[in-house]
Coordinates of C-alpha atoms and ligand atoms in Angstrom, one line a residue:
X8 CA 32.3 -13.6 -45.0
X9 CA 31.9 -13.2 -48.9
X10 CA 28.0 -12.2 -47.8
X11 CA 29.8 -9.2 -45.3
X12 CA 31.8 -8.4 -47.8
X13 CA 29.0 -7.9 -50.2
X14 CA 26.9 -6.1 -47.8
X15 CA 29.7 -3.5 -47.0
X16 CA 30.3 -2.7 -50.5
X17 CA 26.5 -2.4 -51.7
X18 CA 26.2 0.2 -49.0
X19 CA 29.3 2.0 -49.9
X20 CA 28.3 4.2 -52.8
X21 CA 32.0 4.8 -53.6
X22 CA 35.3 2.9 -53.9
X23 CA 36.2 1.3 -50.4
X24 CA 39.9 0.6 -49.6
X25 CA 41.1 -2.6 -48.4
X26 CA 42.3 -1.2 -45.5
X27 CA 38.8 -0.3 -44.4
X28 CA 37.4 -3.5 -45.6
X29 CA 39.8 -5.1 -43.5
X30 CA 39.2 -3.1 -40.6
X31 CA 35.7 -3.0 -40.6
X32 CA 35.6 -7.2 -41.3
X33 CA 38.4 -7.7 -38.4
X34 CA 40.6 -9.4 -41.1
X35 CA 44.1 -9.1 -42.7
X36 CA 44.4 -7.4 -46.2
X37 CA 45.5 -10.2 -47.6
X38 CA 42.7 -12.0 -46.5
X39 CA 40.3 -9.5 -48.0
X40 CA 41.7 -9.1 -51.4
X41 CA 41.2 -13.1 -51.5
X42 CA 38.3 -12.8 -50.6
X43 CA 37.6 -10.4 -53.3
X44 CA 39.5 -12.6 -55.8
X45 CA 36.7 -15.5 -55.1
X46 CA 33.8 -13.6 -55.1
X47 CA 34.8 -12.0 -58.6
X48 CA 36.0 -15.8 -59.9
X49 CA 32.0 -16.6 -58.6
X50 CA 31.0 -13.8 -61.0
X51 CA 30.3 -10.9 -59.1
X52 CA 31.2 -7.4 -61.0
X53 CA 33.5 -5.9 -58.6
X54 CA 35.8 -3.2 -60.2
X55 CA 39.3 -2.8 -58.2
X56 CA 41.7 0.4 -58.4
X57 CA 44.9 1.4 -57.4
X58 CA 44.9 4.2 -54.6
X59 CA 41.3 3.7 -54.4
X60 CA 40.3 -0.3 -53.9
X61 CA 37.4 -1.9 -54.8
X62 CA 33.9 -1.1 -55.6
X63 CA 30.6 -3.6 -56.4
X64 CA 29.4 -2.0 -59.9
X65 CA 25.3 -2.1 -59.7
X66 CA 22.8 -3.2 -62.2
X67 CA 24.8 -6.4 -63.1
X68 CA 22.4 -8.6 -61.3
X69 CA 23.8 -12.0 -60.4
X70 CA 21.8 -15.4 -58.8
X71 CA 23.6 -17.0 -56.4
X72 CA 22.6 -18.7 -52.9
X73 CA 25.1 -15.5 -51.1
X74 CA 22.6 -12.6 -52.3
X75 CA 19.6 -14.7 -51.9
X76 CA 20.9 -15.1 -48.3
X77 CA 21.8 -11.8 -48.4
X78 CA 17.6 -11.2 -49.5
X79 CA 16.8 -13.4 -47.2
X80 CA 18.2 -11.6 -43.6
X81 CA 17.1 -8.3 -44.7
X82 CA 13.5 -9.6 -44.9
X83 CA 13.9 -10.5 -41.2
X84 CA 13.9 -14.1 -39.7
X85 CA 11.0 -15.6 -41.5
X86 CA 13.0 -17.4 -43.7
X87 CA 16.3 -19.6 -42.2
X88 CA 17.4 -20.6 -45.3
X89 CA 18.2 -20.9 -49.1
X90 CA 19.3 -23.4 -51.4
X91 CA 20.0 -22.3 -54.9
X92 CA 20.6 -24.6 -57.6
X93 CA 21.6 -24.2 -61.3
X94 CA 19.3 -26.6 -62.4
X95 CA 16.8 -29.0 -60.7
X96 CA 14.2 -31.0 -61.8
X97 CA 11.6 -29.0 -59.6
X98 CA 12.1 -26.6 -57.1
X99 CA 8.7 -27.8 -55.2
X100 CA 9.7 -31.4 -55.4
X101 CA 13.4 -30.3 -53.5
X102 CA 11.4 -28.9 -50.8
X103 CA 9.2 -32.1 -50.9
X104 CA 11.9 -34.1 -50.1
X105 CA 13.3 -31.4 -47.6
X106 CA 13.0 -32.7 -44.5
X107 CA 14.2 -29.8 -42.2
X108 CA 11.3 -27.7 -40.1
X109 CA 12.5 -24.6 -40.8
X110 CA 10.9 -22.3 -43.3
X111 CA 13.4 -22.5 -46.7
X112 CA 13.5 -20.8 -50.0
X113 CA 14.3 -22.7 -52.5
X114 CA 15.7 -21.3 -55.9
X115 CA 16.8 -22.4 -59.7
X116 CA 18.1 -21.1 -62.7
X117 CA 16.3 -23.6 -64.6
X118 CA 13.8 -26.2 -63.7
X119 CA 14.3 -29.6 -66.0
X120 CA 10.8 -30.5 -65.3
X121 CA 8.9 -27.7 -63.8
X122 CA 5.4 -28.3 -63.1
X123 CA 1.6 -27.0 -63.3
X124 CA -1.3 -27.6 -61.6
X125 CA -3.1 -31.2 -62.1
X126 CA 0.5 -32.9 -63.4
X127 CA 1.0 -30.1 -66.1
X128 CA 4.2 -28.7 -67.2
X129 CA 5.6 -25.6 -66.6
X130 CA 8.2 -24.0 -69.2
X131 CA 11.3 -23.1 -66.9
X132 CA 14.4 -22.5 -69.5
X133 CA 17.6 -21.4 -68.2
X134 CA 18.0 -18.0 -67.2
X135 CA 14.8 -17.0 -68.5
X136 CA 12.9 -16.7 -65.3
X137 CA 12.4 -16.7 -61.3
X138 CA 11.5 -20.2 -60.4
X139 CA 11.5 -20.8 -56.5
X140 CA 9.9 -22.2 -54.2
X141 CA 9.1 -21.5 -50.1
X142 CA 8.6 -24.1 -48.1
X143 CA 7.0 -23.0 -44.3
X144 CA 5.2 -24.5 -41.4
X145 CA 2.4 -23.2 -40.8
X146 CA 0.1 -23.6 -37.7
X147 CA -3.3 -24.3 -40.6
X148 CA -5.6 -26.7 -41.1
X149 CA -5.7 -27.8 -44.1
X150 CA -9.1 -26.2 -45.1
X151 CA -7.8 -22.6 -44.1
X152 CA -4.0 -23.6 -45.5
X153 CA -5.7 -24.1 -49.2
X154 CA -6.4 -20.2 -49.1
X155 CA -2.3 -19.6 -48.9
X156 CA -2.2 -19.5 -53.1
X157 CA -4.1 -16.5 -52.9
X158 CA -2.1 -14.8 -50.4
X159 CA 0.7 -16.0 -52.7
X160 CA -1.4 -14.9 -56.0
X161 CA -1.7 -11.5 -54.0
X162 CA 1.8 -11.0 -53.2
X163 CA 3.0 -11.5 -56.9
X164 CA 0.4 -9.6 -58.0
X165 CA 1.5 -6.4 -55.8
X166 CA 5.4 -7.2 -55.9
X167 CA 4.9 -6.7 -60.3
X168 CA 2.4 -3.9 -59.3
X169 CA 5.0 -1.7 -57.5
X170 CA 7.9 -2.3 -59.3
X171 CA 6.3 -2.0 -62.7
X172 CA 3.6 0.0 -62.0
X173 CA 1.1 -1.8 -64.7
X174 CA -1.8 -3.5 -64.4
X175 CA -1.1 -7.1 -63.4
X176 CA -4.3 -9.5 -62.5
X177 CA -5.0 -12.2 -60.9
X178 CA -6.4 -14.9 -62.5
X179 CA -8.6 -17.0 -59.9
X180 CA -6.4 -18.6 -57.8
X181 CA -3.5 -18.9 -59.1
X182 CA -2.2 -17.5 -62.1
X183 CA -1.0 -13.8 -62.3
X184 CA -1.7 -12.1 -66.2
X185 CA -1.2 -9.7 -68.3
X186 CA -3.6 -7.9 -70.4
X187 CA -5.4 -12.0 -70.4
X188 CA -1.9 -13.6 -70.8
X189 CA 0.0 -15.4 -68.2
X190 CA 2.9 -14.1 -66.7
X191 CA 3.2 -16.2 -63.9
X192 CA 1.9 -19.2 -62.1
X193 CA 1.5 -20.6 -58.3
X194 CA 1.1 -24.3 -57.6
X195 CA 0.8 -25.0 -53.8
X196 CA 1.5 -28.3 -52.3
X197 CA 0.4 -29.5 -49.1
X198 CA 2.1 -32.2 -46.6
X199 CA -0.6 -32.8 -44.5
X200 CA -0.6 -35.1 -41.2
X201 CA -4.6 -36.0 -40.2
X202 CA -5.9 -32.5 -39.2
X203 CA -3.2 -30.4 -39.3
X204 CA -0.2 -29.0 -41.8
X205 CA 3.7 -30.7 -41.6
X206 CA 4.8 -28.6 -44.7
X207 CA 3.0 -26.3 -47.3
X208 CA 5.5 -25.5 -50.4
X209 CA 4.7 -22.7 -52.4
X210 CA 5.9 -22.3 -55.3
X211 CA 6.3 -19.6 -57.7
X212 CA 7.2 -18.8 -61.8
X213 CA 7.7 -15.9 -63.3
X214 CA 8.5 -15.5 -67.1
X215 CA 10.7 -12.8 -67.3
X216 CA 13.3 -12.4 -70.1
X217 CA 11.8 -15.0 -72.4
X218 CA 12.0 -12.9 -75.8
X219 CA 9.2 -15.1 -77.1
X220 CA 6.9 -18.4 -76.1
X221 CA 6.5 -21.3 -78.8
X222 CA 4.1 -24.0 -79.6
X223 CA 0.9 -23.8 -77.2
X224 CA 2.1 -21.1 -75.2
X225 CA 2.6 -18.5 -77.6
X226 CA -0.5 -16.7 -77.4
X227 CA -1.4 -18.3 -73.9
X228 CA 2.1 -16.8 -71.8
X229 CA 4.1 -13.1 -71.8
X230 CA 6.9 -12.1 -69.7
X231 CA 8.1 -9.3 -68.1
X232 CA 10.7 -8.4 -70.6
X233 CA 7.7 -8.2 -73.0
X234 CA 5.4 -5.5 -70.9
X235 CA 8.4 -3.3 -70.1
X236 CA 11.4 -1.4 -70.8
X237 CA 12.2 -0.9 -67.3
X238 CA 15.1 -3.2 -66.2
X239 CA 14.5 -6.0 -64.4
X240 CA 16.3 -7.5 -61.1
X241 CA 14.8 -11.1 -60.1
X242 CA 16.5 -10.4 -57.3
X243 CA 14.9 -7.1 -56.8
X244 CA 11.2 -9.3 -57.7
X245 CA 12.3 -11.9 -55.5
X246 CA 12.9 -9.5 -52.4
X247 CA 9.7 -7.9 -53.0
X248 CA 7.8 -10.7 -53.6
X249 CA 8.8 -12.5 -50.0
X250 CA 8.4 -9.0 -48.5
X251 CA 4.8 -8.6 -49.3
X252 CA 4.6 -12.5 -48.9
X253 CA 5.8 -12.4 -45.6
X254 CA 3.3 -9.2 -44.7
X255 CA 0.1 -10.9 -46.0
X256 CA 0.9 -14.3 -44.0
X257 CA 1.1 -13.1 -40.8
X258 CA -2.0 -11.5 -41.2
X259 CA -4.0 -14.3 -43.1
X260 CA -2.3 -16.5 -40.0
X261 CA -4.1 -14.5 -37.7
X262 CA -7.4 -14.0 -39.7
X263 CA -7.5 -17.6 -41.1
X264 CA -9.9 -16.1 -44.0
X265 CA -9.3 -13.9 -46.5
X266 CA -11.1 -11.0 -44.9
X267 CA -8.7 -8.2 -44.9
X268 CA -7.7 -8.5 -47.9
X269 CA -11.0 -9.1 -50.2
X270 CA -11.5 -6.0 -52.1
X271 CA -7.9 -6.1 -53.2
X272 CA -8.7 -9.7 -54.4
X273 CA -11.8 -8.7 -56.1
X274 CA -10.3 -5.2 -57.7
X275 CA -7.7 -6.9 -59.2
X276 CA -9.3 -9.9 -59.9
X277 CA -9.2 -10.5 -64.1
X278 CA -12.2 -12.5 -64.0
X279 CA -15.0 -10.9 -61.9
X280 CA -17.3 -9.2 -63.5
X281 CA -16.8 -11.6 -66.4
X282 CA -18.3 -14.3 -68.6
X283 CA -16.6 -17.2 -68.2
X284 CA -15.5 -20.9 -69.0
X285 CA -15.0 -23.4 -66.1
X286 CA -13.9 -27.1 -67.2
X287 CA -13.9 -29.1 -64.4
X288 CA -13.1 -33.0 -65.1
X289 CA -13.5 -31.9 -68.6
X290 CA -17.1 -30.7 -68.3
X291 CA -17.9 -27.6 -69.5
X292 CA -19.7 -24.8 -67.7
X293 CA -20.5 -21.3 -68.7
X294 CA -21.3 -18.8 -65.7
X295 CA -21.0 -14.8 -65.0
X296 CA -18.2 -14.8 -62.1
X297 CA -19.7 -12.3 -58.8
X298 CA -16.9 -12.5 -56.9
X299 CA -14.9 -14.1 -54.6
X300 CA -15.5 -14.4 -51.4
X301 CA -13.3 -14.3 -48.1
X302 CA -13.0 -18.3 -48.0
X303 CA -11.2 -18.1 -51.7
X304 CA -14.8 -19.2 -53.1
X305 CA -15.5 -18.4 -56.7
X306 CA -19.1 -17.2 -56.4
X307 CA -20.5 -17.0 -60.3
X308 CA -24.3 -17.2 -61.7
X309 CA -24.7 -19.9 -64.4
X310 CA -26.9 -19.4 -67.5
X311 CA -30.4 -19.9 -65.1
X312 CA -29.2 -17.2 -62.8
X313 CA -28.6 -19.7 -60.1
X314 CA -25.8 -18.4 -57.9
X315 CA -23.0 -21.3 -57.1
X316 CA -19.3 -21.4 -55.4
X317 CA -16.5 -22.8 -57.4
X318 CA -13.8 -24.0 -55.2
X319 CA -11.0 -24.3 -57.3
X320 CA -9.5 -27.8 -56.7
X321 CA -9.3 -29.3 -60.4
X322 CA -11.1 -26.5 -62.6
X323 CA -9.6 -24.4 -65.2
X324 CA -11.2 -20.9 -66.1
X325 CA -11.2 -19.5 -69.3
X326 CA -12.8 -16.2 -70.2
X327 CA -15.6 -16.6 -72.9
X328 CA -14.0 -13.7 -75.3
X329 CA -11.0 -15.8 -74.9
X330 CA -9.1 -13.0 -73.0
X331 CA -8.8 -13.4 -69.0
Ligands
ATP25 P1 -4.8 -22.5 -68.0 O1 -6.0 -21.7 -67.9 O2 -3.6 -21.9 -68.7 O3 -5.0 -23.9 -68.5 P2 -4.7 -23.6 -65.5 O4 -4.7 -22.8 -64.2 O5 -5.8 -24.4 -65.8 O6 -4.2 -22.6 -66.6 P3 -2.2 -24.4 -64.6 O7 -2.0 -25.8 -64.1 O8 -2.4 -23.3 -63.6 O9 -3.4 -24.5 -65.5 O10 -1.0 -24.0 -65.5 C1 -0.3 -24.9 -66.2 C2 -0.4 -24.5 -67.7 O11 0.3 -23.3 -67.9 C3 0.2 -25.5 -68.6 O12 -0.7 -26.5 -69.0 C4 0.6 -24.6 -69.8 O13 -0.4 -24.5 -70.7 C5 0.8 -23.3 -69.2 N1 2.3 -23.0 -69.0 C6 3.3 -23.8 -68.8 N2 4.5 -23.1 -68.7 C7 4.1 -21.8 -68.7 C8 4.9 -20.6 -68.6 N3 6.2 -20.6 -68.4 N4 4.2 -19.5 -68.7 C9 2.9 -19.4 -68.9 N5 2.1 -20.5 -69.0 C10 2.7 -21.7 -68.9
BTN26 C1 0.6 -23.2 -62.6 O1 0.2 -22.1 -63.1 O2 0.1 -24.2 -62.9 C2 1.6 -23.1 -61.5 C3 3.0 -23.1 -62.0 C4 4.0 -23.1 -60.9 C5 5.4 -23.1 -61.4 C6 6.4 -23.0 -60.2 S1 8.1 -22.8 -60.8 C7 8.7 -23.1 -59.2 C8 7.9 -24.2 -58.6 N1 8.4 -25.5 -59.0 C9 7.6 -26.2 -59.9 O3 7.9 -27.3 -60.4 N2 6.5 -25.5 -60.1 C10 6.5 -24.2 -59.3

């Protein structure tokens, strides 16, 4: 009911009387304006008047699991549902442990132990970004599922594109940057049963109102709030973000490569076209990265002009000028 309620009022430009609320929600008045009571106890900033009645007053943007819900049936049926938490250890671990079969987006305020690629941390303070996580089902093997961070990479990288309109990369596979620093971060996990995929968990950070980063992040991370002066709805991001999510999917399930979507890939790709680092198990390698090609390959030359592919299983890229 609160999410109806919600719905009709975002939709009403103006003030809506109670009387029409209860009309169009087939309930008593009373029962609205409790309604209405709860939802602005919850926090939502919904302005009442005599004569007039109430009105949902934009722009103060709000987390809870109602508009995530709310995010979630307007993007269609892909995702049946949401659990939002206030704090969690990690959003990906939740969906872990998540035992249902239907696709779920997971969400937190603050992760108490957010985490990286390879064990690493990932800095998740309260309030300061979008940490979620989507778990789905897809009908992959496991070779073709490992591609589904660079879908994810992709539909970060467009979501910040069109709502900011600046010049976010991707930073091979799975970090999105800005102007070499990173704004964002994507560490799939994979439930796998012999041949074929039980769960694949996404999930996805965003820095975006931290004023500043500290110790070794400070000239490694950036946030949103740092690039821009336009104002910023995680909500908004989130929609967007599962909306060209969701496109890219169904067409990567269909395509099982990266095909159709390569020269995006490669134009906003941060690294091709580069010098670059690659540690893997703490061996260093310097190589000029080609491209990438449509199996998520890392194609580079190395200093004897021999061409190789980097799959990118346990190896970090740095850029050799230090900016990626
Ligand atoms: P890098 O090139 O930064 O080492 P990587 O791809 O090798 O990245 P990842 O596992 O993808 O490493 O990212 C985890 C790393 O990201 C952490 O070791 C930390 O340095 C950095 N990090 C942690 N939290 C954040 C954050 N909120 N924003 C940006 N970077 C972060
Ligand atoms: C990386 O760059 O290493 C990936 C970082 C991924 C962070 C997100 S935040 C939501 C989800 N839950 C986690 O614990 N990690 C991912």
């Amino acid at each position: 009911m609160k999410e109806k309620i919600l719905n009709i009022m975002k939709k009403s430009k103006e003030y809506i009387s109670g009387e029409e609320l209860s009309r169009q929600l087939g309930i008593s008045r009373t029962a609205v304006w409790k309604h209405i009571k709860n939802l602005k106890q919850a926090g939502y900033s919904i302005e009442s008047k005599s004569g007039l009645g109430y009105c949902y007053v934009d722009g103060i943007e709000q987390m809870n699991k109602e508009e995530l819900q709310i995010i979630i049936h307007e993007l269609g049926d892909f995702f049946k549902n949401v659990e939002y938490f206030q704090a969690i250890d990690s959003t990906n671990v939740f969906a872990k442990n998540l035992r249902n079969k239907e696709n779920t987006l997971i969400v937190a305020k603050e992760q108490t132990m957010g985490r990286g690629r390879l064990g690493r941390q990932w800095e998740s303070k309260s309030d300061q970004g979008i940490y979620m996580s989507l778990k789905i089902h897809p009908d992959l093997m496991p070779s073709e599922a490992v591609n589904i961070t660079q879908v994810a990479s992709l539909a970060v990288a467009r979501a910040l594109r069109n709502i900011f309109n600046l010049d976010f990369k991707i930073k091979w596979p799975n970090d999105i940057v800005f102007e070499g620093k990173k704004t964002a971060g994507i560490l799939t996990e994979m439930i796998t049963e012999i041949d074929r995929i039980d769960q694949l968990i996404i999930g996805i950070g965003i820095n975006v109102f931290n004023e500043s980063f500290e110790g070794e992040l400070k000239d490694k991370a950036i946030s949103l709030k740092q690039v821009t002066d336009v104002k910023i709805s995680r909500l908004e991001l989130i929609k967007e973000i599962l909306n060209e999510f969701i496109i890219l999917y169904r067409q990567f399930t269909k395509s099982r490569n990266l095909e159709f979507v390569l020269n995006e890939i490669n134009a906003f790709s941060s690294i091709v076209g580069k010098d670059i680092i690659a540690i893997d198990k703490g061996k260093t390698n310097y190589y000029k990265a080609e491209k990438i090609d449509k199996d998520g390959r890392l194609i580079v030359v190395d200093e004897k002009g021999i061409e190789k592919e980097l799959l990118f299983g346990e190896i970090s890229i740095r850029s050799k000028d230090g900016y990626s």
